[in-house]
Short mmCIF file of C-alpha atoms in Angstrom, two decimals:
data_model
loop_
_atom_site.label_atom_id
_atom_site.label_comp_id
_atom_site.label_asym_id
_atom_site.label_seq_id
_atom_site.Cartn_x
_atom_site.Cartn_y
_atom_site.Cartn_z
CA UNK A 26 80.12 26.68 37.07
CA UNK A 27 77.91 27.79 40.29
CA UNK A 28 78.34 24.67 43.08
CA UNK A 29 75.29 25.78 45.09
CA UNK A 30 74.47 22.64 46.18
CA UNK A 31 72.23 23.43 48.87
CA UNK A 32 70.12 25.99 46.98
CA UNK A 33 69.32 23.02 44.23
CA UNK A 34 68.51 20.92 47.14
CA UNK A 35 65.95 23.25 48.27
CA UNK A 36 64.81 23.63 44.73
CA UNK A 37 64.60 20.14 43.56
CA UNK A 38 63.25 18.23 47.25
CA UNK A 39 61.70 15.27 46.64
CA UNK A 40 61.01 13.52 50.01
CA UNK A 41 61.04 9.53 50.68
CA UNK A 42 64.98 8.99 49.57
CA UNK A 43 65.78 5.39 49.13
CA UNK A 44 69.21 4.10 51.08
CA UNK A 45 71.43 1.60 49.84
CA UNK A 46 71.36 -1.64 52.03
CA UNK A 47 67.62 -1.89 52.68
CA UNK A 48 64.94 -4.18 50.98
CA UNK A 49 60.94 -3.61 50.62
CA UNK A 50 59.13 -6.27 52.62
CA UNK A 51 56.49 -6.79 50.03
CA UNK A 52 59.38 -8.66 48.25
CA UNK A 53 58.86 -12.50 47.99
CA UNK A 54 61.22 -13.94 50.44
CA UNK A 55 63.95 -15.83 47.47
CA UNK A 56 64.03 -12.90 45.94
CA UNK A 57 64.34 -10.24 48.88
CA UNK A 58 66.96 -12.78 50.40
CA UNK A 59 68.93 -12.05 47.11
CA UNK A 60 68.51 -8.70 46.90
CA UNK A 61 69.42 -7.98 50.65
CA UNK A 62 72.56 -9.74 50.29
CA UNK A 63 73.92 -7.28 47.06
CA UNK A 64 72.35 -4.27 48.42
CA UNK A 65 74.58 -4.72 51.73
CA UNK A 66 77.56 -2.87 49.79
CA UNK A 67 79.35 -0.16 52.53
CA UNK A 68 77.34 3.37 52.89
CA UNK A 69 78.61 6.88 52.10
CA UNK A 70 80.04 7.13 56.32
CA UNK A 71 81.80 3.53 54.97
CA UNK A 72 83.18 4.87 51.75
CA UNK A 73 84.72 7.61 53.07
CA UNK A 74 87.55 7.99 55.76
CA UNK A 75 85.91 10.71 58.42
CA UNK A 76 89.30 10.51 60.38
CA UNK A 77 91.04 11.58 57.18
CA UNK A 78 88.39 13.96 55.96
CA UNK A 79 88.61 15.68 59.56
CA UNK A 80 92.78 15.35 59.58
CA UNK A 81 92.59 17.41 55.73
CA UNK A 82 89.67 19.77 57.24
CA UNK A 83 91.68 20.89 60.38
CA UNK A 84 94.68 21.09 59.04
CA UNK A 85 93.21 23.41 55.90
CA UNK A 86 91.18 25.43 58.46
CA UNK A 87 94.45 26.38 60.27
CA UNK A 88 96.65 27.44 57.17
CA UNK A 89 93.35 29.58 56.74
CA UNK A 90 93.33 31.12 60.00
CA UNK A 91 97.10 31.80 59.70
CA UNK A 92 96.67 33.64 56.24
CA UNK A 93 93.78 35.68 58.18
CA UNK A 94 95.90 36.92 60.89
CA UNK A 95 98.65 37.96 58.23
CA UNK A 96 96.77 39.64 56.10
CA UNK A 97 94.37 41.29 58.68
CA UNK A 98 91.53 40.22 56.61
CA UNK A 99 88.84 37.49 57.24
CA UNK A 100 86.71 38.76 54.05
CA UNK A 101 89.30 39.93 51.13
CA UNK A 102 87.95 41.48 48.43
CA UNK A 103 88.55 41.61 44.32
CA UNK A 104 88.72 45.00 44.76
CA UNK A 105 91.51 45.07 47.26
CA UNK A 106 93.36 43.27 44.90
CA UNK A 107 92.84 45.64 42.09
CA UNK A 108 93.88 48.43 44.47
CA UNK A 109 97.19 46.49 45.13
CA UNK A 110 97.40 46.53 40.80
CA UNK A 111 96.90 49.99 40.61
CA UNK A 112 99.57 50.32 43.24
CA UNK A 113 102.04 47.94 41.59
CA UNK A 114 101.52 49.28 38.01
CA UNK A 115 102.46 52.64 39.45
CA UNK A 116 105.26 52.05 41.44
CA UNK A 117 106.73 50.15 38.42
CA UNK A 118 106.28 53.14 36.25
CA UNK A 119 108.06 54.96 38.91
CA UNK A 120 110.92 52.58 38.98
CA UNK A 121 111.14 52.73 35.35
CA UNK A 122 111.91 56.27 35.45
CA UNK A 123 114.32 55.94 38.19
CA UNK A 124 116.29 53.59 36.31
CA UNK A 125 116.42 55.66 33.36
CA UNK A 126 117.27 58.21 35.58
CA UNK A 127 120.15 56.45 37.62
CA UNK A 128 121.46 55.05 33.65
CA UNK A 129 121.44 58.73 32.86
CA UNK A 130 123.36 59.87 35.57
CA UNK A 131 125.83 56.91 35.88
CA UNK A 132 126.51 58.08 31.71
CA UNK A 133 127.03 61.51 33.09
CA UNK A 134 129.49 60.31 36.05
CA UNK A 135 131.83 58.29 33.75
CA UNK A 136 131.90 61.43 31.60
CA UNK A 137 132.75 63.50 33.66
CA UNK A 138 135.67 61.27 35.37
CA UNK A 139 137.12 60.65 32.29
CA UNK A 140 137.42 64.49 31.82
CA UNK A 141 138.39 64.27 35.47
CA UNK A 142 141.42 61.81 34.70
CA UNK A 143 142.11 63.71 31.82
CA UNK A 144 142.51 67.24 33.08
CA UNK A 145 144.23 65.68 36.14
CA UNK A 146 147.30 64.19 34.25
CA UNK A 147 147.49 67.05 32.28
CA UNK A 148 148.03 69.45 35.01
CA UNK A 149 150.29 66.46 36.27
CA UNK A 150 152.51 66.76 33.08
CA UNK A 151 152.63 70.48 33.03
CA UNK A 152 154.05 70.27 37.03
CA UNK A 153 156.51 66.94 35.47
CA UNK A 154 157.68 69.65 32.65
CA UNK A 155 157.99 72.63 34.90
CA UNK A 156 160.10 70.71 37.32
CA UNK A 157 162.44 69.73 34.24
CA UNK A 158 162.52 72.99 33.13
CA UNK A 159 163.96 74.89 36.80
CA UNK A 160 166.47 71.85 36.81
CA UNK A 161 167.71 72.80 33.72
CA UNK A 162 167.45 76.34 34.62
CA UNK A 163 164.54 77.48 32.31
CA UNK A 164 162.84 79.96 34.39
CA UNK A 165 160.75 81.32 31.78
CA UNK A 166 159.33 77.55 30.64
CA UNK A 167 159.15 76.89 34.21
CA UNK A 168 156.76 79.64 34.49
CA UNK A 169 154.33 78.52 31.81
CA UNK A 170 154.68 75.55 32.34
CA UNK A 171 153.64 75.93 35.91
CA UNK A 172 151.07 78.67 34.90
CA UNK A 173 149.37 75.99 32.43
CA UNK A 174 149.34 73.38 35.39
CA UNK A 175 147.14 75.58 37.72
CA UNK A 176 145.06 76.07 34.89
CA UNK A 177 144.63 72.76 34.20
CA UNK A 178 144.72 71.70 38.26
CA UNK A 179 142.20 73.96 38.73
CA UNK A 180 139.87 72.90 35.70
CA UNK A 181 140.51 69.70 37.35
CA UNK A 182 139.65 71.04 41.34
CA UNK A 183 136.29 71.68 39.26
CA UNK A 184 135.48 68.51 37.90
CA UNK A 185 135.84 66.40 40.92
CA UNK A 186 133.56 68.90 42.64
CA UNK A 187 131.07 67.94 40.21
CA UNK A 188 132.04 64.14 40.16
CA UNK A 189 131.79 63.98 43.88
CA UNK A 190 128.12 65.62 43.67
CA UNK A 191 127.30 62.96 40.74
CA UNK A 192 128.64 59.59 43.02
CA UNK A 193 126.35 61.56 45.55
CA UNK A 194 123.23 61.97 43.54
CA UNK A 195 124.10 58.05 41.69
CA UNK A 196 124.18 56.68 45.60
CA UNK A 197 120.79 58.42 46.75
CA UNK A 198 119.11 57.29 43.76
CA UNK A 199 120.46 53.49 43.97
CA UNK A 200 119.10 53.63 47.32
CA UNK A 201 115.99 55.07 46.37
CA UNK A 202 115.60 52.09 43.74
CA UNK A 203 116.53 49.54 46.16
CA UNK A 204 113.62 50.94 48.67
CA UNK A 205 111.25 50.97 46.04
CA UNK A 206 111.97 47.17 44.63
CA UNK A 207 111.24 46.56 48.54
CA UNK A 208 108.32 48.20 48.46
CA UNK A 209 107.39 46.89 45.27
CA UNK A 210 108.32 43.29 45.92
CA UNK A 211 105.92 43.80 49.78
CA UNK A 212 103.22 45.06 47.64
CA UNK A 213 103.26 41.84 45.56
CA UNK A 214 103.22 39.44 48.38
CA UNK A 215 100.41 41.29 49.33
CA UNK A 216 98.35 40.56 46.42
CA UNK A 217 99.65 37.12 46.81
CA UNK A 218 98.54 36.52 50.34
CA UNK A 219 95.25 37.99 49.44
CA UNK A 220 94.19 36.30 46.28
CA UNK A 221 95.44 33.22 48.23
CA UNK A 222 92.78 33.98 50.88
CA UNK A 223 90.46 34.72 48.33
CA UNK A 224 91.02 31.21 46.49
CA UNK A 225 90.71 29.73 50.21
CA UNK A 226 87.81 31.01 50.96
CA UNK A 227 86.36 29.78 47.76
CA UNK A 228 87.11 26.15 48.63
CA UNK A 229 85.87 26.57 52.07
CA UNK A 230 82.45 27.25 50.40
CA UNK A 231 83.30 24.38 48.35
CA UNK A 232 82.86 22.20 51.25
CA UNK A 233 80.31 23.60 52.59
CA UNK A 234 78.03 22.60 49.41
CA UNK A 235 79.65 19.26 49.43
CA UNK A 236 78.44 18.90 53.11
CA UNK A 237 75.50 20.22 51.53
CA UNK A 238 75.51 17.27 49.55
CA UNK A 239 76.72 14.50 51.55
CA UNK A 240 73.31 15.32 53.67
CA UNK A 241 71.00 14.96 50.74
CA UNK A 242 72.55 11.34 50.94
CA UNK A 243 71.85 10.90 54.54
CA UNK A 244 68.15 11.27 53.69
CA UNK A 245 68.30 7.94 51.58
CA UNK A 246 68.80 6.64 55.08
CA UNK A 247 64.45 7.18 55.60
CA UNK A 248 62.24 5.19 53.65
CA UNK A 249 59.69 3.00 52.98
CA UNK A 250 59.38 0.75 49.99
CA UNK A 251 61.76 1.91 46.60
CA UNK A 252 59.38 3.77 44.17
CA UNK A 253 59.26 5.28 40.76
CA UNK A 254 59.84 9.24 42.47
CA UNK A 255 62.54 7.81 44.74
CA UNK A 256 64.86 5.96 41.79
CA UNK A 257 63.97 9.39 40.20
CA UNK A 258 65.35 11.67 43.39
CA UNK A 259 68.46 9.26 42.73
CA UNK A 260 69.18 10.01 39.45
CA UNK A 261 68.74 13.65 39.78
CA UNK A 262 71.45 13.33 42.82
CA UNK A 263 73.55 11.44 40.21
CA UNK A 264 73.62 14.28 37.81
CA UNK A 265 74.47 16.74 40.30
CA UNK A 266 77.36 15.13 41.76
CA UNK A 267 78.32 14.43 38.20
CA UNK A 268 78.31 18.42 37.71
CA UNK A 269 80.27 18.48 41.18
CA UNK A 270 83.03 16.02 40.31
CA UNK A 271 83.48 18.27 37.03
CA UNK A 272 83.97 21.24 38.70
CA UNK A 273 86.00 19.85 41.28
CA UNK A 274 88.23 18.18 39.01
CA UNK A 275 88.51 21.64 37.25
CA UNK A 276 89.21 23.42 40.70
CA UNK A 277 91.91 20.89 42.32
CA UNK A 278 93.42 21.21 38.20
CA UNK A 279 93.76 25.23 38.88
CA UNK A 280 94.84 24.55 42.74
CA UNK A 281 97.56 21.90 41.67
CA UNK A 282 98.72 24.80 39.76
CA UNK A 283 98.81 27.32 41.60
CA UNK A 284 100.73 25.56 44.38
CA UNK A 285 103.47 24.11 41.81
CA UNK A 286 104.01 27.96 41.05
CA UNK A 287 104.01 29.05 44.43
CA UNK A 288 106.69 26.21 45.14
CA UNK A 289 108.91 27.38 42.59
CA UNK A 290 108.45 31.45 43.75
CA UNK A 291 109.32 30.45 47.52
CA UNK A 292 112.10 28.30 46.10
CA UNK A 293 113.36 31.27 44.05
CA UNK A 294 112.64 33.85 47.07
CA UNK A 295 114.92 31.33 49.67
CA UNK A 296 117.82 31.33 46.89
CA UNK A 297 118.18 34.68 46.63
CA UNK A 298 117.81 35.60 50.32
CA UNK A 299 120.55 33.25 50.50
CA UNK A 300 122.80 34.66 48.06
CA UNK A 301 122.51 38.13 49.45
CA UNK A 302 123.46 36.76 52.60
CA UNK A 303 126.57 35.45 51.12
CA UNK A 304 127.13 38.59 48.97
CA UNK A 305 126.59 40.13 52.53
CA UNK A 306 129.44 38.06 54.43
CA UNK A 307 131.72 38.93 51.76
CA UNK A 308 131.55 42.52 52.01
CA UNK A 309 131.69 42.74 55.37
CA UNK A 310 135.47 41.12 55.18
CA UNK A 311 136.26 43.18 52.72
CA UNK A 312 134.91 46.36 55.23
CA UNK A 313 132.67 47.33 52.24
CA UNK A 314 129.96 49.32 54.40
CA UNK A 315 127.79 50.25 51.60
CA UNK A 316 127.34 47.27 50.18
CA UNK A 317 126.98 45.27 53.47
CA UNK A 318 123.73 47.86 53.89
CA UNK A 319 121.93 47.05 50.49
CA UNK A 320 122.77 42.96 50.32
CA UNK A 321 121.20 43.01 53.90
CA UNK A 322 118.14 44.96 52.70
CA UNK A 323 117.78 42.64 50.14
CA UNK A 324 118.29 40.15 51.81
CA UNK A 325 115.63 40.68 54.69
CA UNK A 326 113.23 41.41 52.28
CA UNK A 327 113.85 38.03 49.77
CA UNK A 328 113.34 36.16 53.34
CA UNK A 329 110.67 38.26 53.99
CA UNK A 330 108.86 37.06 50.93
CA UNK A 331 109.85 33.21 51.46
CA UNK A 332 108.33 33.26 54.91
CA UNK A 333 105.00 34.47 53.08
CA UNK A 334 105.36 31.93 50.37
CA UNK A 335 105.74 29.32 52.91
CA UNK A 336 102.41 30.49 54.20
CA UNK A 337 100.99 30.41 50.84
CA UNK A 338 102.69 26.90 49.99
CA UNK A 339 101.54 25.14 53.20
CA UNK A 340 97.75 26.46 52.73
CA UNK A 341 97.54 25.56 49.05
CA UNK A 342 98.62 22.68 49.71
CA UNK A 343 96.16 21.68 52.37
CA UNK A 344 93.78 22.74 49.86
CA UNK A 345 95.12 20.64 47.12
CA UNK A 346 94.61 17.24 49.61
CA UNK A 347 91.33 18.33 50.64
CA UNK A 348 90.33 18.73 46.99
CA UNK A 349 91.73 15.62 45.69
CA UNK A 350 89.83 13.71 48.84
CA UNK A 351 86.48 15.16 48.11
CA UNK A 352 87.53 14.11 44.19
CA UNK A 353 88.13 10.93 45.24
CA UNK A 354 85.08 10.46 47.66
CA UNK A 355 82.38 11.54 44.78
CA UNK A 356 84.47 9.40 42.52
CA UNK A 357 83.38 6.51 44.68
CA UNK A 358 80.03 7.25 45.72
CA UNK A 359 78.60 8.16 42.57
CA UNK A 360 79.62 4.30 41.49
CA UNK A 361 78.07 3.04 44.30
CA UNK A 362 75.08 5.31 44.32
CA UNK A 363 74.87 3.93 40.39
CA UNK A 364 74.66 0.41 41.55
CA UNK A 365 72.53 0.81 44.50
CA UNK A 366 70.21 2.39 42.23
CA UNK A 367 69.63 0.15 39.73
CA UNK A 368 69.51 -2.55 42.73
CA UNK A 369 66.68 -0.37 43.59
CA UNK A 370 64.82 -0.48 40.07
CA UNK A 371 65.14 -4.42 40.40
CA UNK A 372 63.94 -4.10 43.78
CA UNK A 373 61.27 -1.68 42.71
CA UNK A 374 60.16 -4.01 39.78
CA UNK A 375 59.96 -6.98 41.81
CA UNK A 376 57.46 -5.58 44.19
CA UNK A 377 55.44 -5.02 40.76
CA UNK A 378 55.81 -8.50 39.79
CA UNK A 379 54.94 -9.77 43.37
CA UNK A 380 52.03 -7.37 43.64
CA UNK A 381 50.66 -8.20 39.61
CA UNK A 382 50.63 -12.18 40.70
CA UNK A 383 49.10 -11.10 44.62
CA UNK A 384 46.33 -9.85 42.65
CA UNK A 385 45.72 -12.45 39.98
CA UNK A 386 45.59 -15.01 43.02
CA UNK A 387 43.13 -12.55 44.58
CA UNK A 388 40.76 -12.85 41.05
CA UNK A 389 41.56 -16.60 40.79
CA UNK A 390 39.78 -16.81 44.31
#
């Protein structure tokens, strides 16, 4: 649903609005006396807080601004966003292969070790046997047996060549994977911060048709005596704020959901930055090096994300309040507008009344 408020202003303008609180003078004076007295219900400025309308506003404008100096953007784009999909889906691809590459290799590297141990104790054996066989004076066993360990020491010389170039290859390619799920986890943020700005700029146009709106009500405050096209300008205000509360109440329903998810992601994100600091402490008493490295890269980049969340989680939530006080605000002024204007068609058919009997006096005389 399109909320341009202002356009249908334009479109529908009707001029002579009729304000709540006001009485025709061509009323008799029992009557207008009455009607004075009910119509003197509080005004849109009175139904709604200002202070806490400007308090939401300012502090939803500066979550804004905040996002806008993150992101480097003051106008995202759909398309940006698509680009950052295009980017993601690919990069996931690629980190798909490179785990089927690092399971590959790992398979390869136990392999290999195990023919590693293997040939290793056998040459070990043959060197145990050729020992037994000098003590016992058995040159000639002590010969094979010694000539079968160097073949077997050296099969084994062979395979930790290879195993050492395997742990090699398995390390660059863990690291690889860990710089790409950095990459890949930046790259989402991204999308996040910017389809958060996107969303934000959507409510900020939001309230700028419900200002739109609230000024169409200011006219009421200008007019003469209630009249059939006036009650009629109210009703067609009715109906549109009708449409607006709908679509409001539709928007603060996506919002609210949006921020409940982005709660539970910066949750998540602060967890697991804290767990890879912990992983992080422990390694570093146990003088593990390499794994000090990649639970501190992780962990940078899990805090990295939570601080971006945060960002996320304190503007949606700004726009969440602001929402749920414009909700409330057309809530209440479309009741009151509703009872001001059929106040109005009372007022509107007692003017009738009083002019019918003014001018049957007038032919009387």
């Amino acid at each position: 649903m399109e909320l341009d408020l202002q356009h249908a202003m334009e479109e529908n303008s009707l001029p002579d609005l009729i304000v709540p609180g006001t009485v025709a003078a061509g009323v008799t004076d029992q009557c207008g006396e009455a009607l004075d007295i009910s119509l003197k219900s509080p005004l849109l400025a009175e139904l709604i807080d200002l202070y806490t309308y400007d308090q939401l506003e300012t502090a939803f404008a500066a979550c804004l601004q905040k996002l806008e100096t993150l992101t480097g953007y003051q106008q995202p784009t759909d398309e940006q966003i698509q680009q950052l999909e295009s980017s993601l889906a690919q990069m996931q691809s690629e980190l798909v292969q490179m785990r089927q590459a690092m399971a590959k290799a790992f398979t390869t590297q136990k392999h290999t070790e195990k023919q590693y141990n293997f040939a290793q104790s056998i040459a070990n054996n043959w060197e145990t046997r050729a020992q037994i066989a000098l003590q016992k004076g058995h040159e000639n066993l002590a010969k094979e047996a010694l000539y079968r360990q160097k073949a077997n020491a050296s099969i084994a010389a062979s395979l930790r060549f290879s195993l050492d170039w395997q742990l090699l290859l398995l390390d660059t390619l863990k690291q690889n994977i860990i710089e790409l799920e950095v990459k890949l986890s930046e790259i989402k943020i991204q999308k996040e911060l910017l389809a958060a700005l996107i969303n934000a700029k959507g409510i900020q146009q939001i309230e700028s048709a419900l200002k739109a709106r609230w000024q169409q009500l200011e006219i009421l405050t200008n007019f003469d005596l209630p009249n059939s096209a006036q009650i009629q300008r109210l009703e067609w205000l009715i109906s549109q704020m009708q449409s607006d509360l709908v679509y409001i109440r539709a928007c603060t329903t996506q919002a609210t959901t949006a921020e409940n998810n982005t709660r539970k992601q910066f949750y998540l994100a602060q967890s697991l930055a804290n767990n890879w600091q912990r992983r992080a402490r422990i390694s570093a008493q146990n003088r593990d090096e390499a794994q000090v490295k990649e639970w501190s890269i992780r962990q940078k980049a899990d805090a990295d994300s939570a601080a971006c969340l945060k960002i996320i989680l304190d503007l949606q939530t700004a726009q969440v309040d602001l929402l749920k006080y414009n909700l409330s605000a057309l809530e209440i002024t479309i009741s009151q507008v509703k009872t001001e204007k059929e106040l109005l068609k009372v007022s509107a058919s007692l003017q009738n009344s009083s002019a019918r009997a003014d001018n049957g006096s007038n032919t009387s005389l």
